[in-house]
Amino acid sequence: MQLLKKQHPKAVHHCFAYRMGTDKNNFRASDDGEPSSTAGKPILGQIDTRKLTDMLIIVVRYFGASLLGVPGLINAYKSAAAMVLQLVPPIQKPVTVCYEINFDYTRMNEVMRWFKTFDCEIQEQEMQLFCSLTADIPKAALHEIKRVFADMPDVEIKIIG
């Protein structure tokens, strides 16, 4: 926010709203000096209408609001947030769980093939005679990938985060 205020030092208001996390319970809306619930709440409403999470919208406004009135302010902030969400397509990312997978080097091709099949994202790897990977595994694929690895000898999978 401080960087944005430096970029727009003559702006009168920097109103924002965000919603974070898969449970969507982490959120905030700020009117930044505008009349109560005329800025942050309409911005948050646009995020919620589209059922988005891990989203922050900041609307920077230069001109004073006395000419718009409360309904005009609400409409201005709501419209600004709606335009942003129309122009910038949301990025859909799977919810993941971090696991460590240890296996014999001879299992490398099989393990990597299953990682690719389930869209796992490798964070760290150590490849030697015995290999170790730290990977983010999509929750939707977790049951299946655990079953696959349980059927492979010399492969151990454990949650780390």
PDB file of C-alpha atoms in Angstrom, residues 40-149:
ATOM      1  CA  GLY A  40     -14.390  -1.154   0.538  1.00  0.00           C
ATOM      2  CA  LYS A  41     -17.692  -2.985   0.863  1.00  0.00           C
ATOM      3  CA  PRO A  42     -18.680  -2.540  -2.847  1.00  0.00           C
ATOM      4  CA  ILE A  43     -15.181  -3.661  -3.899  1.00  0.00           C
ATOM      5  CA  LEU A  44     -15.436  -6.748  -1.667  1.00  0.00           C
ATOM      6  CA  GLY A  45     -18.905  -7.383  -3.087  1.00  0.00           C
ATOM      7  CA  GLN A  46     -17.448  -7.697  -6.586  1.00  0.00           C
ATOM      8  CA  ILE A  47     -14.828 -10.198  -5.367  1.00  0.00           C
ATOM      9  CA  ASP A  48     -17.556 -12.212  -3.618  1.00  0.00           C
ATOM     10  CA  THR A  49     -19.943 -12.077  -6.595  1.00  0.00           C
ATOM     11  CA  ARG A  50     -17.323 -13.901  -8.671  1.00  0.00           C
ATOM     12  CA  LYS A  51     -16.528 -16.314  -5.785  1.00  0.00           C
ATOM     13  CA  LEU A  52     -12.834 -15.404  -5.851  1.00  0.00           C
ATOM     14  CA  THR A  53     -10.217 -15.843  -3.151  1.00  0.00           C
ATOM     15  CA  ASP A  54      -6.600 -14.784  -2.709  1.00  0.00           C
ATOM     16  CA  MET A  55      -7.656 -11.525  -4.335  1.00  0.00           C
ATOM     17  CA  LEU A  56      -6.868  -7.888  -3.535  1.00  0.00           C
ATOM     18  CA  ILE A  57      -8.307  -4.873  -5.350  1.00  0.00           C
ATOM     19  CA  ILE A  58      -7.165  -1.319  -4.621  1.00  0.00           C
ATOM     20  CA  VAL A  59      -8.990   1.638  -6.177  1.00  0.00           C
ATOM     21  CA  VAL A  60      -7.052   4.908  -6.214  1.00  0.00           C
ATOM     22  CA  ARG A  61      -9.206   8.030  -6.425  1.00  0.00           C
ATOM     23  CA  TYR A  62      -7.970  11.568  -7.015  1.00  0.00           C
ATOM     24  CA  PHE A  63     -11.028  13.790  -7.043  1.00  0.00           C
ATOM     25  CA  GLY A  64     -13.124  14.594  -3.954  1.00  0.00           C
ATOM     26  CA  ALA A  65     -16.415  12.775  -3.526  1.00  0.00           C
ATOM     27  CA  SER A  66     -18.706  15.595  -2.506  1.00  0.00           C
ATOM     28  CA  LEU A  67     -20.303  15.751  -5.975  1.00  0.00           C
ATOM     29  CA  LEU A  68     -21.111  12.028  -6.187  1.00  0.00           C
ATOM     30  CA  GLY A  69     -23.009  11.509  -2.955  1.00  0.00           C
ATOM     31  CA  VAL A  70     -23.238   8.148  -1.194  1.00  0.00           C
ATOM     32  CA  PRO A  71     -25.044   6.243  -4.021  1.00  0.00           C
ATOM     33  CA  GLY A  72     -22.614   7.665  -6.578  1.00  0.00           C
ATOM     34  CA  LEU A  73     -19.598   6.624  -4.502  1.00  0.00           C
ATOM     35  CA  ILE A  74     -20.907   3.104  -4.078  1.00  0.00           C
ATOM     36  CA  ASN A  75     -21.511   2.834  -7.817  1.00  0.00           C
ATOM     37  CA  ALA A  76     -18.090   4.297  -8.692  1.00  0.00           C
ATOM     38  CA  TYR A  77     -16.147   1.849  -6.509  1.00  0.00           C
ATOM     39  CA  LYS A  78     -18.331  -1.097  -7.516  1.00  0.00           C
ATOM     40  CA  SER A  79     -17.900  -0.261 -11.224  1.00  0.00           C
ATOM     41  CA  ALA A  80     -14.121   0.196 -10.911  1.00  0.00           C
ATOM     42  CA  ALA A  81     -13.764  -3.217  -9.239  1.00  0.00           C
ATOM     43  CA  ALA A  82     -16.078  -4.851 -11.805  1.00  0.00           C
ATOM     44  CA  MET A  83     -14.033  -3.417 -14.694  1.00  0.00           C
ATOM     45  CA  VAL A  84     -10.789  -4.721 -13.236  1.00  0.00           C
ATOM     46  CA  LEU A  85     -12.271  -8.187 -12.831  1.00  0.00           C
ATOM     47  CA  GLN A  86     -13.537  -8.142 -16.439  1.00  0.00           C
ATOM     48  CA  LEU A  87     -10.162  -7.065 -17.842  1.00  0.00           C
ATOM     49  CA  VAL A  88      -7.917  -9.313 -15.757  1.00  0.00           C
ATOM     50  CA  PRO A  89      -8.892 -12.972 -16.016  1.00  0.00           C
ATOM     51  CA  PRO A  90      -8.653 -14.922 -12.762  1.00  0.00           C
ATOM     52  CA  ILE A  91      -5.976 -17.591 -12.442  1.00  0.00           C
ATOM     53  CA  GLN A  92      -7.298 -20.869 -11.153  1.00  0.00           C
ATOM     54  CA  LYS A  93      -4.837 -22.776  -8.988  1.00  0.00           C
ATOM     55  CA  PRO A  94      -5.433 -26.078  -7.244  1.00  0.00           C
ATOM     56  CA  VAL A  95      -5.303 -26.324  -3.463  1.00  0.00           C
ATOM     57  CA  THR A  96      -2.167 -28.307  -2.666  1.00  0.00           C
ATOM     58  CA  VAL A  97      -0.541 -30.102   0.239  1.00  0.00           C
ATOM     59  CA  CYS A  98       3.235 -30.345   0.598  1.00  0.00           C
ATOM     60  CA  TYR A  99       4.682 -33.870   0.781  1.00  0.00           C
ATOM     61  CA  GLU A 100       8.111 -35.419   0.870  1.00  0.00           C
ATOM     62  CA  ILE A 101       8.598 -38.476  -1.329  1.00  0.00           C
ATOM     63  CA  ASN A 102      11.605 -40.752  -0.846  1.00  0.00           C
ATOM     64  CA  PHE A 103      12.367 -43.510  -3.311  1.00  0.00           C
ATOM     65  CA  ASP A 104      15.034 -45.648  -4.886  1.00  0.00           C
ATOM     66  CA  TYR A 105      16.621 -44.165  -8.026  1.00  0.00           C
ATOM     67  CA  THR A 106      15.303 -47.115 -10.070  1.00  0.00           C
ATOM     68  CA  ARG A 107      11.740 -45.763  -9.440  1.00  0.00           C
ATOM     69  CA  MET A 108      12.559 -42.318 -10.884  1.00  0.00           C
ATOM     70  CA  ASN A 109      10.647 -42.689 -14.183  1.00  0.00           C
ATOM     71  CA  GLU A 110       7.545 -44.093 -12.501  1.00  0.00           C
ATOM     72  CA  VAL A 111       7.447 -41.429  -9.788  1.00  0.00           C
ATOM     73  CA  MET A 112       7.994 -38.586 -12.268  1.00  0.00           C
ATOM     74  CA  ARG A 113       5.333 -39.977 -14.618  1.00  0.00           C
ATOM     75  CA  TRP A 114       2.771 -39.996 -11.799  1.00  0.00           C
ATOM     76  CA  PHE A 115       3.800 -36.484 -10.732  1.00  0.00           C
ATOM     77  CA  LYS A 116       3.162 -35.286 -14.257  1.00  0.00           C
ATOM     78  CA  THR A 117      -0.167 -37.148 -14.460  1.00  0.00           C
ATOM     79  CA  PHE A 118      -1.426 -35.508 -11.254  1.00  0.00           C
ATOM     80  CA  ASP A 119       0.058 -32.025 -11.941  1.00  0.00           C
ATOM     81  CA  CYS A 120       2.298 -32.084  -8.882  1.00  0.00           C
ATOM     82  CA  GLU A 121       4.750 -29.218  -8.528  1.00  0.00           C
ATOM     83  CA  ILE A 122       8.258 -30.145  -7.395  1.00  0.00           C
ATOM     84  CA  GLN A 123       9.717 -27.649  -4.932  1.00  0.00           C
ATOM     85  CA  GLU A 124      13.016 -29.352  -4.062  1.00  0.00           C
ATOM     86  CA  GLN A 125      14.810 -32.440  -5.245  1.00  0.00           C
ATOM     87  CA  GLU A 126      17.852 -34.456  -4.328  1.00  0.00           C
ATOM     88  CA  MET A 127      18.782 -37.159  -6.796  1.00  0.00           C
ATOM     89  CA  GLN A 128      21.317 -39.785  -5.792  1.00  0.00           C
ATOM     90  CA  LEU A 129      21.143 -43.521  -5.223  1.00  0.00           C
ATOM     91  CA  PHE A 130      18.153 -42.749  -2.994  1.00  0.00           C
ATOM     92  CA  CYS A 131      16.073 -39.761  -4.135  1.00  0.00           C
ATOM     93  CA  SER A 132      14.061 -37.253  -2.189  1.00  0.00           C
ATOM     94  CA  LEU A 133      11.483 -34.828  -3.563  1.00  0.00           C
ATOM     95  CA  THR A 134       9.453 -32.143  -1.869  1.00  0.00           C
ATOM     96  CA  ALA A 135       6.330 -31.490  -3.899  1.00  0.00           C
ATOM     97  CA  ASP A 136       2.993 -29.735  -3.771  1.00  0.00           C
ATOM     98  CA  ILE A 137       0.311 -32.305  -4.553  1.00  0.00           C
ATOM     99  CA  PRO A 138      -3.208 -31.159  -5.505  1.00  0.00           C
ATOM    100  CA  LYS A 139      -5.688 -32.125  -2.772  1.00  0.00           C
ATOM    101  CA  ALA A 140      -8.056 -33.487  -5.421  1.00  0.00           C
ATOM    102  CA  ALA A 141      -5.416 -36.061  -6.467  1.00  0.00           C
ATOM    103  CA  LEU A 142      -4.083 -36.863  -3.008  1.00  0.00           C
ATOM    104  CA  HIS A 143      -6.044 -40.065  -2.364  1.00  0.00           C
ATOM    105  CA  GLU A 144      -5.160 -41.517  -5.772  1.00  0.00           C
ATOM    106  CA  ILE A 145      -1.463 -40.622  -5.677  1.00  0.00           C
ATOM    107  CA  LYS A 146      -1.125 -42.079  -2.162  1.00  0.00           C
ATOM    108  CA  ARG A 147      -2.730 -45.284  -3.414  1.00  0.00           C
ATOM    109  CA  VAL A 148      -0.382 -45.444  -6.418  1.00  0.00           C
ATOM    110  CA  PHE A 149       2.728 -44.871  -4.299  1.00  0.00           C
TER     111      PHE A 149
END
